[in-house]
XYZ file of C-alpha atoms in Angstrom:
558
model
C -5.224 15.824 29.382
C -2.609 17.065 31.183
C -0.361 14.341 33.230
C -1.834 13.005 36.547
C 0.473 11.294 39.026
C 0.087 7.420 38.840
C -1.414 7.344 42.309
C -3.857 10.354 41.712
C -7.457 9.237 42.411
C -8.463 11.347 39.470
C -7.174 8.622 37.335
C -9.949 6.608 37.999
C -12.386 9.473 37.746
C -11.062 10.437 34.300
C -11.433 6.829 33.354
C -15.086 6.757 34.322
C -15.888 9.531 32.421
C -14.920 7.701 29.255
C -16.279 4.379 29.875
C -19.558 2.634 30.843
C -19.440 1.203 34.502
C -21.951 -1.649 35.562
C -24.409 -0.760 32.712
C -24.292 3.010 33.334
C -23.619 4.733 30.008
C -20.206 6.603 29.606
C -20.575 10.024 30.631
C -18.683 11.320 27.474
C -20.367 10.201 24.148
C -17.820 8.924 21.462
C -17.440 12.377 19.687
C -16.978 14.073 23.028
C -14.298 11.583 23.945
C -12.335 11.686 20.572
C -12.272 15.672 20.886
C -10.657 15.590 24.496
C -8.274 12.768 23.342
C -7.028 14.661 20.573
C -4.001 16.621 21.942
C -2.907 18.367 18.810
C -1.550 22.040 19.560
C -4.288 23.582 17.322
C -7.531 21.855 16.955
C -10.861 22.834 15.182
C -14.234 21.504 15.715
C -17.104 22.200 13.026
C -20.164 21.101 14.768
C -23.793 20.825 14.897
C -25.710 22.814 17.483
C -26.322 21.725 20.966
C -24.249 18.588 20.966
C -22.381 19.273 24.212
C -18.919 19.725 23.015
C -18.504 22.918 25.216
C -19.636 20.790 28.344
C -17.000 17.879 27.167
C -14.261 20.733 26.713
C -14.895 21.945 30.409
C -13.929 18.595 31.715
C -10.760 18.561 29.644
C -9.924 22.003 31.116
C -10.616 21.019 34.644
C -8.135 18.029 34.362
C -5.593 20.304 33.106
C -6.017 22.625 35.844
C -5.662 20.224 38.738
C -3.233 17.713 36.999
C -0.082 16.724 39.292
C 2.215 17.390 36.429
C 2.020 20.190 33.763
C -1.020 21.958 34.960
C -2.067 24.890 33.353
C -4.581 27.816 33.018
C -7.419 27.920 30.672
C -8.897 31.198 29.117
C -12.430 30.402 27.605
C -13.447 33.101 25.214
C -17.251 33.353 24.173
C -19.370 35.509 22.223
C -21.983 36.441 24.754
C -22.277 36.279 28.562
C -24.680 33.524 28.815
C -22.349 31.328 26.865
C -19.664 32.184 29.558
C -21.868 31.557 32.277
C -23.114 28.278 31.063
C -19.341 26.820 30.345
C -18.090 27.938 33.994
C -21.176 26.137 35.456
C -19.971 23.302 33.782
C -16.394 23.613 34.845
C -17.789 23.772 38.415
C -19.876 20.591 37.735
C -16.725 18.810 36.633
C -14.788 20.118 39.516
C -17.126 18.567 41.949
C -17.376 15.405 39.939
C -13.441 14.820 40.026
C -13.649 15.712 43.563
C -11.062 18.714 43.118
C -10.485 21.212 45.513
C -11.919 24.490 43.850
C -13.362 27.849 44.901
C -16.579 29.053 44.119
C -17.556 30.813 40.940
C -16.243 34.309 41.160
C -17.014 37.446 39.077
C -14.025 39.303 37.839
C -12.663 41.844 35.252
C -10.172 41.133 32.244
C -8.470 44.088 31.067
C -7.693 43.347 27.204
C -5.319 46.540 27.566
C -6.881 48.123 24.375
C -6.653 52.034 24.308
C -10.104 52.867 24.215
C -12.007 55.680 26.137
C -14.853 53.462 26.668
C -14.138 51.257 29.744
C -16.995 49.269 28.853
C -15.141 47.994 25.823
C -11.733 47.519 27.579
C -12.932 45.828 30.534
C -14.549 42.458 30.095
C -16.704 40.727 32.808
C -15.211 37.315 33.617
C -16.468 34.240 35.622
C -13.579 32.560 37.244
C -13.017 29.239 39.256
C -9.742 28.923 40.959
C -7.988 25.610 41.982
C -5.755 26.185 45.020
C -3.752 22.993 45.176
C -2.559 23.563 41.755
C -2.451 27.268 41.698
C -4.376 27.366 38.163
C -7.411 29.031 37.117
C -10.081 28.693 34.748
C -11.415 32.094 33.215
C -14.422 32.298 31.050
C -14.679 35.930 29.364
C -18.057 37.281 28.546
C -16.966 38.801 24.983
C -13.905 38.686 22.957
C -10.725 40.770 23.943
C -8.575 42.574 21.373
C -5.252 40.966 22.807
C -4.277 38.186 25.182
C -0.875 39.887 25.958
C 0.422 38.670 29.288
C -1.960 35.866 29.698
C -0.597 32.224 29.932
C -2.524 28.870 29.364
C -4.748 27.213 26.869
C -7.117 29.160 24.949
C -10.783 27.995 23.779
C -12.535 30.005 21.272
C -16.223 29.070 21.347
C -18.493 29.794 18.406
C -15.461 31.257 16.543
C -17.175 31.767 13.335
C -19.275 34.747 14.858
C -16.248 36.519 16.116
C -15.987 39.877 14.704
C -11.899 39.629 13.923
C -11.404 35.960 14.173
C -8.026 36.214 12.355
C -6.824 38.917 14.872
C -7.953 36.706 17.681
C -6.393 33.724 16.394
C -3.006 35.394 15.915
C -2.956 36.504 19.625
C -4.271 33.033 20.936
C -1.501 31.354 18.676
C 1.255 33.071 20.693
C 0.392 30.484 23.373
C 1.576 27.607 21.543
C 5.107 28.763 21.826
C 4.939 27.760 25.622
C 3.587 24.590 25.018
C 0.021 25.551 25.518
C -2.826 24.535 23.218
C -5.581 26.330 21.056
C -8.986 25.055 20.901
C -11.544 26.177 18.571
C -15.111 25.283 18.547
C -17.787 26.552 16.361
C -21.117 25.871 14.265
C -20.711 27.295 10.638
C -21.570 30.857 9.540
C -20.890 30.586 5.664
C -18.473 29.134 3.385
C -16.361 32.450 3.202
C -16.141 33.013 7.129
C -12.706 32.973 8.235
C -13.706 29.908 10.509
C -14.307 27.726 7.421
C -11.204 28.939 5.354
C -9.074 28.075 8.574
C -10.605 24.616 8.359
C -9.562 24.425 4.613
C -6.075 25.582 5.518
C -5.613 22.927 7.725
C -7.043 20.316 5.520
C -4.670 21.837 2.719
C -1.809 21.223 4.739
C -0.840 25.120 4.912
C -1.360 25.170 8.681
C -0.612 22.516 11.249
C -3.731 21.323 13.106
C -6.480 18.838 13.104
C -10.374 18.999 12.245
C -13.238 17.234 13.758
C -16.266 17.280 11.952
C -19.549 16.593 14.396
C -22.786 16.843 12.468
C -25.923 16.236 14.462
C -26.282 12.748 12.759
C -22.969 11.805 14.402
C -24.188 12.899 17.583
C -27.272 10.996 17.439
C -25.508 7.922 16.313
C -23.224 8.206 19.203
C -26.089 8.221 21.963
C -27.112 11.952 22.051
C -30.870 11.342 22.319
C -30.324 8.475 24.691
C -28.474 11.055 26.732
C -31.545 13.270 26.500
C -33.879 10.554 27.469
C -31.439 9.531 30.373
C -31.461 13.161 31.597
C -35.265 13.545 31.534
C -36.254 10.095 32.797
C -37.955 8.949 29.871
C -37.454 5.377 28.120
C -35.565 5.448 24.953
C -37.308 3.954 21.759
C -36.107 4.212 18.134
C -39.542 5.723 17.166
C -39.187 8.447 19.637
C -35.423 8.876 18.347
C -36.583 9.276 14.719
C -39.265 11.574 15.556
C -36.852 13.951 17.812
C -34.424 14.025 14.922
C -37.224 14.964 12.426
C -38.545 17.382 14.727
C -35.021 19.009 15.016
C -34.772 19.347 11.106
C -38.169 20.832 11.028
C -37.340 23.602 13.407
C -34.357 24.600 11.449
C -35.616 24.017 8.139
C -33.780 25.370 5.282
C -30.973 26.299 7.623
C -30.526 22.672 8.780
C -27.581 21.989 6.758
C -25.500 24.644 8.304
C -27.045 24.537 11.761
C -27.179 20.786 12.085
C -25.244 19.037 9.479
C -22.360 21.517 10.003
C -22.015 22.368 6.347
C -21.199 26.115 5.884
C -24.168 27.905 3.965
C -23.792 29.174 0.364
C -21.565 26.071 -0.582
C -22.892 26.004 -4.207
C -20.876 27.479 -6.839
C -17.428 26.694 -8.480
C -14.609 25.787 -6.143
C -11.827 27.160 -8.291
C -12.601 30.953 -9.676
C -11.701 31.911 -13.187
C -9.289 34.350 -12.076
C -7.262 31.811 -10.141
C -7.078 29.455 -13.188
C -6.193 32.339 -15.538
C -3.060 33.069 -13.191
C -1.937 29.161 -13.313
C -3.087 28.206 -16.656
C -0.137 30.030 -18.567
C 1.158 27.624 -20.915
C -0.351 27.393 -24.548
C -1.590 23.641 -25.248
C 1.085 22.835 -27.849
C 3.898 24.302 -25.838
C 6.603 21.853 -25.386
C 6.825 23.008 -21.454
C 3.471 21.114 -21.133
C 2.105 19.582 -24.017
C -1.273 17.914 -24.143
C -1.462 14.620 -26.165
C -4.776 13.616 -27.185
C -5.510 10.051 -28.581
C -8.841 8.820 -30.126
C -9.770 5.515 -31.825
C -12.809 4.252 -33.477
C -14.860 1.502 -32.292
C -13.795 -1.235 -34.672
C -10.021 -0.684 -33.247
C -10.792 -2.622 -30.261
C -11.802 -5.655 -32.040
C -8.738 -5.762 -34.407
C -6.376 -8.741 -34.063
C -4.304 -8.365 -30.933
C -0.865 -8.262 -32.908
C -2.143 -5.635 -35.168
C -3.599 -3.479 -32.426
C -0.524 -3.705 -30.229
C 1.542 -2.664 -33.424
C -0.673 0.257 -34.108
C -0.398 1.421 -30.312
C 3.331 0.936 -30.270
C 3.690 3.019 -33.567
C 1.449 5.661 -32.012
C 3.653 5.576 -28.750
C 6.960 6.143 -30.612
C 5.582 9.024 -33.003
C 3.450 10.793 -30.783
C 4.085 10.207 -27.329
C 7.807 9.515 -27.146
C 8.868 12.947 -28.556
C 7.034 14.441 -25.512
C 8.686 11.927 -22.945
C 12.113 12.473 -24.357
C 11.921 16.274 -23.231
C 11.370 15.281 -19.621
C 13.984 16.816 -17.329
C 16.291 13.670 -16.307
C 17.273 15.730 -12.634
C 13.739 16.121 -11.524
C 11.295 14.048 -9.719
C 8.326 13.166 -11.606
C 4.856 11.740 -10.529
C 1.476 10.906 -12.445
C -2.261 11.089 -11.770
C -4.760 8.987 -13.623
C -8.371 9.117 -14.001
C -9.569 6.356 -16.035
C -12.431 6.133 -18.649
C -13.020 3.502 -21.345
C -16.144 5.075 -23.773
C -18.226 7.667 -22.545
C -15.736 9.870 -20.747
C -11.912 10.553 -21.045
C -8.758 8.977 -19.485
C -6.598 11.838 -18.307
C -3.059 11.335 -16.915
C -1.016 14.350 -16.128
C 2.633 14.082 -15.718
C 4.135 16.571 -13.306
C 7.704 17.584 -12.595
C 8.795 18.940 -9.231
C 11.779 21.364 -9.127
C 14.149 22.045 -6.341
C 11.798 24.674 -4.657
C 8.922 21.666 -4.399
C 6.996 23.612 -7.138
C 5.154 21.135 -9.363
C 4.600 22.010 -13.024
C 2.801 19.574 -15.668
C 4.885 18.523 -18.445
C 2.401 16.036 -20.089
C -1.446 15.878 -20.094
C -2.097 12.683 -21.681
C -5.903 12.235 -22.732
C -7.350 9.039 -24.427
C -10.812 8.430 -25.791
C -12.371 5.297 -26.710
C -9.136 3.394 -26.253
C -9.403 -0.310 -25.539
C -8.152 -1.381 -22.079
C -5.097 -3.720 -23.078
C -3.994 -0.691 -25.369
C -4.273 1.932 -22.555
C -2.149 -0.680 -20.209
C 0.662 -0.352 -23.015
C 0.285 3.329 -23.120
C 0.480 3.832 -19.261
C 3.580 1.497 -19.124
C 5.393 3.629 -21.937
C 4.860 6.854 -20.031
C 5.808 5.659 -16.581
C 8.899 3.664 -17.773
C 10.215 6.945 -19.378
C 9.524 9.345 -16.122
C 12.990 10.348 -14.643
C 13.193 10.094 -10.957
C 9.776 8.344 -10.591
C 8.407 9.672 -7.430
C 5.023 7.922 -7.548
C 1.489 7.774 -8.911
C -2.136 7.715 -7.868
C -4.683 5.980 -10.049
C -8.256 5.829 -10.226
C -9.323 2.339 -8.993
C -12.964 2.495 -9.130
C -15.267 0.848 -11.891
C -13.462 0.232 -14.899
C -10.226 1.609 -13.653
C -9.660 -1.075 -11.128
C -8.112 -3.398 -13.582
C -5.518 -0.943 -14.895
C -4.704 0.630 -11.466
C -3.972 -2.909 -10.055
C -1.935 -3.585 -12.907
C 0.122 -0.343 -12.388
C 0.696 -1.141 -8.843
C 1.679 -4.745 -9.544
C 4.396 -3.625 -12.105
C 5.702 -0.620 -9.879
C 4.805 -1.581 -6.506
C 2.091 -0.724 -4.084
C 4.391 1.726 -2.492
C 4.975 3.482 -5.703
C 1.521 3.485 -7.229
C -1.711 3.919 -4.842
C -4.959 2.621 -5.975
C -7.522 5.446 -4.904
C -11.343 4.590 -4.702
C -12.977 7.896 -4.445
C -15.166 8.906 -1.289
C -16.245 12.151 0.017
C -13.662 11.815 2.706
C -10.979 11.627 0.148
C -12.393 14.529 -1.770
C -12.645 16.680 1.553
C -9.013 15.753 2.360
C -7.412 16.234 -1.031
C -9.326 18.756 -3.203
C -8.379 21.440 -0.584
C -4.715 20.462 -1.447
C -5.156 20.960 -5.086
C -6.764 24.351 -4.528
C -3.943 25.474 -2.077
C -1.461 24.415 -4.683
C -3.045 26.790 -7.224
C -3.371 29.532 -4.740
C 0.109 29.642 -3.569
C 1.718 28.838 -6.764
C 3.338 25.515 -5.766
C 1.207 24.040 -8.615
C 1.341 26.222 -11.586
C 2.149 26.567 -15.414
C -0.824 24.455 -16.299
C -1.844 24.170 -19.982
C -4.073 27.221 -21.229
C -6.698 25.011 -22.665
C -10.569 25.523 -22.820
C -11.422 21.841 -21.809
C -8.976 21.824 -19.200
C -10.573 24.751 -17.571
C -14.139 23.373 -17.909
C -12.844 20.370 -16.072
C -11.442 22.334 -13.281
C -14.191 24.714 -13.108
C -16.481 21.640 -12.585
C -15.491 21.112 -9.107
C -18.304 22.282 -6.879
C -18.718 22.314 -3.002
C -21.624 19.860 -2.590
C -22.710 19.438 1.148
C -19.532 20.973 2.339
C -17.234 18.706 -0.008
C -15.413 19.894 -2.996
C -16.231 17.453 -5.868
C -16.935 16.932 -9.371
C -20.756 16.170 -9.656
C -22.267 13.687 -11.896
C -22.754 15.846 -15.038
C -21.412 16.572 -18.290
C -18.776 19.289 -17.909
C -18.264 20.386 -21.314
C -18.945 24.034 -22.280
C -21.913 24.946 -24.284
C -19.907 25.677 -27.163
C -17.948 22.538 -26.982
C -21.186 20.299 -26.556
C -22.795 22.137 -29.580
C -19.572 21.405 -31.500
C -19.630 17.917 -30.841
C -23.229 17.483 -31.485
C -22.939 19.296 -34.911
C -20.146 16.805 -35.814
C -22.697 13.937 -35.104
C -19.867 12.929 -32.179
C -21.013 11.396 -28.700
C -18.164 12.993 -26.725
C -18.140 14.434 -23.292
C -16.138 15.118 -20.411
C -16.859 14.604 -16.557
C -14.250 16.898 -14.802
C -11.430 14.163 -15.918
C -8.469 16.484 -15.898
C -9.618 17.903 -12.479
C -9.573 14.528 -11.045
C -6.256 13.682 -12.697
C -4.621 16.630 -11.156
C -5.922 16.253 -7.904
C -4.470 12.563 -8.120
C -1.142 13.945 -9.303
C -0.870 16.612 -6.386
C -1.687 13.634 -4.135
C 0.919 11.455 -5.539
C 3.744 14.232 -4.881
C 2.511 14.342 -1.305
C 2.409 10.764 -0.597
C 5.144 9.189 1.769
C 7.062 7.050 -0.860
C 10.607 6.955 -2.527
C 11.696 7.103 -5.926
C 12.687 4.583 -8.407
C 16.134 5.271 -9.954
C 18.260 3.276 -12.336
C 20.490 3.553 -15.391
C 20.267 1.251 -18.044
C 23.687 -0.478 -19.023
C 22.134 -1.488 -22.357
C 20.250 -4.562 -23.273
C 16.910 -5.221 -24.743
C 14.600 -2.148 -25.534
C 10.867 -1.937 -26.079
C 9.533 -1.606 -29.465
C 8.708 2.007 -29.365
C 11.949 3.230 -27.754
C 13.606 3.724 -31.309
C 17.348 4.232 -31.051
C 17.192 4.088 -27.197
C 18.486 7.615 -26.495
C 16.040 7.973 -23.662
C 16.926 4.704 -21.846
C 19.991 5.782 -20.113
C 17.858 8.605 -18.551
C 14.881 6.635 -17.754
C 14.212 5.539 -14.063
C 12.860 2.007 -13.477
C 13.152 -1.408 -11.827
C 14.161 -3.936 -14.535
C 11.760 -6.797 -15.328
C 13.024 -10.447 -15.465
C 13.989 -11.631 -19.032
C 10.758 -13.260 -19.732
C 8.626 -10.011 -19.239
C 8.278 -9.624 -22.995
C 6.286 -12.644 -23.078
C 3.828 -11.158 -20.674
C 3.794 -7.417 -21.575
C 4.049 -7.780 -25.466
C 7.865 -6.704 -25.502
C 7.170 -3.257 -23.724
C 10.089 -4.048 -21.200
C 11.069 -1.137 -18.724
C 10.070 -1.204 -14.912
C 8.357 -4.725 -14.780
C 5.705 -5.838 -16.991
C 1.902 -6.680 -16.747
């Protein structure tokens, strides 16, 4: 809220709006308080129907209008006259609650300046409350203007998903930000491809500054919405009555309940990344030196070989297969990795990316391991990360079987450099849009042109509003048939998609890079002549690290 003078009686009233006093429940519920407390210049709320967010917004707008310092006007833009009337009545109610000197609700006319022959389209009916002490006003428009030129104040766009030209309206509204005002957008959803939902995706992806509030019906109920209904109606609250009320609400909306109550845009099924988008970014042949896919697979018996023999075999594989690829990495550019871990049924996928001077990320290695023992994977991970020039950081899958390897990587290189990620819906909702945004704007490009990788990326689906990989086999039908014909029990589970999302996340984390140049000394078993050692960036391990790590040396040891 705008700043109030320390001795203003409105301070106590503002506090009372957000706190319980003498057993009387808080006037504003939790999600309403969070919305008002967010002072972001641009904020967006995707919400359920009838949760009282516009009512809470009216309280904030009144406090902005009557503030002793930095008061401002507010222009509320709605889809219909009854919405504007309901909002302005809430404004009048809050003005009385705050004991503010305010005029009566007045009818007015807003001239949006559009050059149309029909005055009914150019002149918009308004409802207005004036505050004489501050000289501010709150104006509710009964329909959406084509422009806001000459107007100064905060802008509230209600039910924005149903605006015929949200992009144009938003463009006009954002001009207010230049003068220190704010734009607040409130709406239920109207489809996954609606500009309102696309705006939310842009903010989540970091392509547009702002904050997003998600307020489903379940959150409102948990914060006390039904208790408030009971209070208003003078009826006692019981858990049984609340459960029945919720059940009835979902029954009323039926198949529309996900969009209307859960605040999940409709038609959310289907693929998250289009074939056209992937074709534009997957341009490098799988065996091209610019981005090499290195695939390793081991028989079941390999895990039970003598440890020394198994380690020697892995070191030989690293030296012969992996090291030539690592030696081609550009020593002048930053590198980071993502790691999606698997032991048996699925694949371990570890993409390594390079970031150039224009912050464009290009994968240079896509490492895939199938049926590789835990300890052997650890040796391979160490060989890769030790060889990364200007090591920027990594993000490793720390769920299930991956927890041990993710922890070892964090111990070896530091928790600031390697984040152990446990996947949640919140993580997917925040970071999958960033993967998509990178592909769309070209800041993630030159991925390997590979059918299996494409299948993995195409496996991402929007499930209840969240882009994620479902729990299904993601191999194409042809690939599954080929594996079955060969008697192989191979499958993929969107592994490369998760790996690339983690790689993008690693580049965007707030972490420094590890930088050193070797002055010679001991090398690892797979370094060969050590030509790469002088280019490699790492923290040196103590002399006894070989006793722990089996002689791999490098940036610490397990």
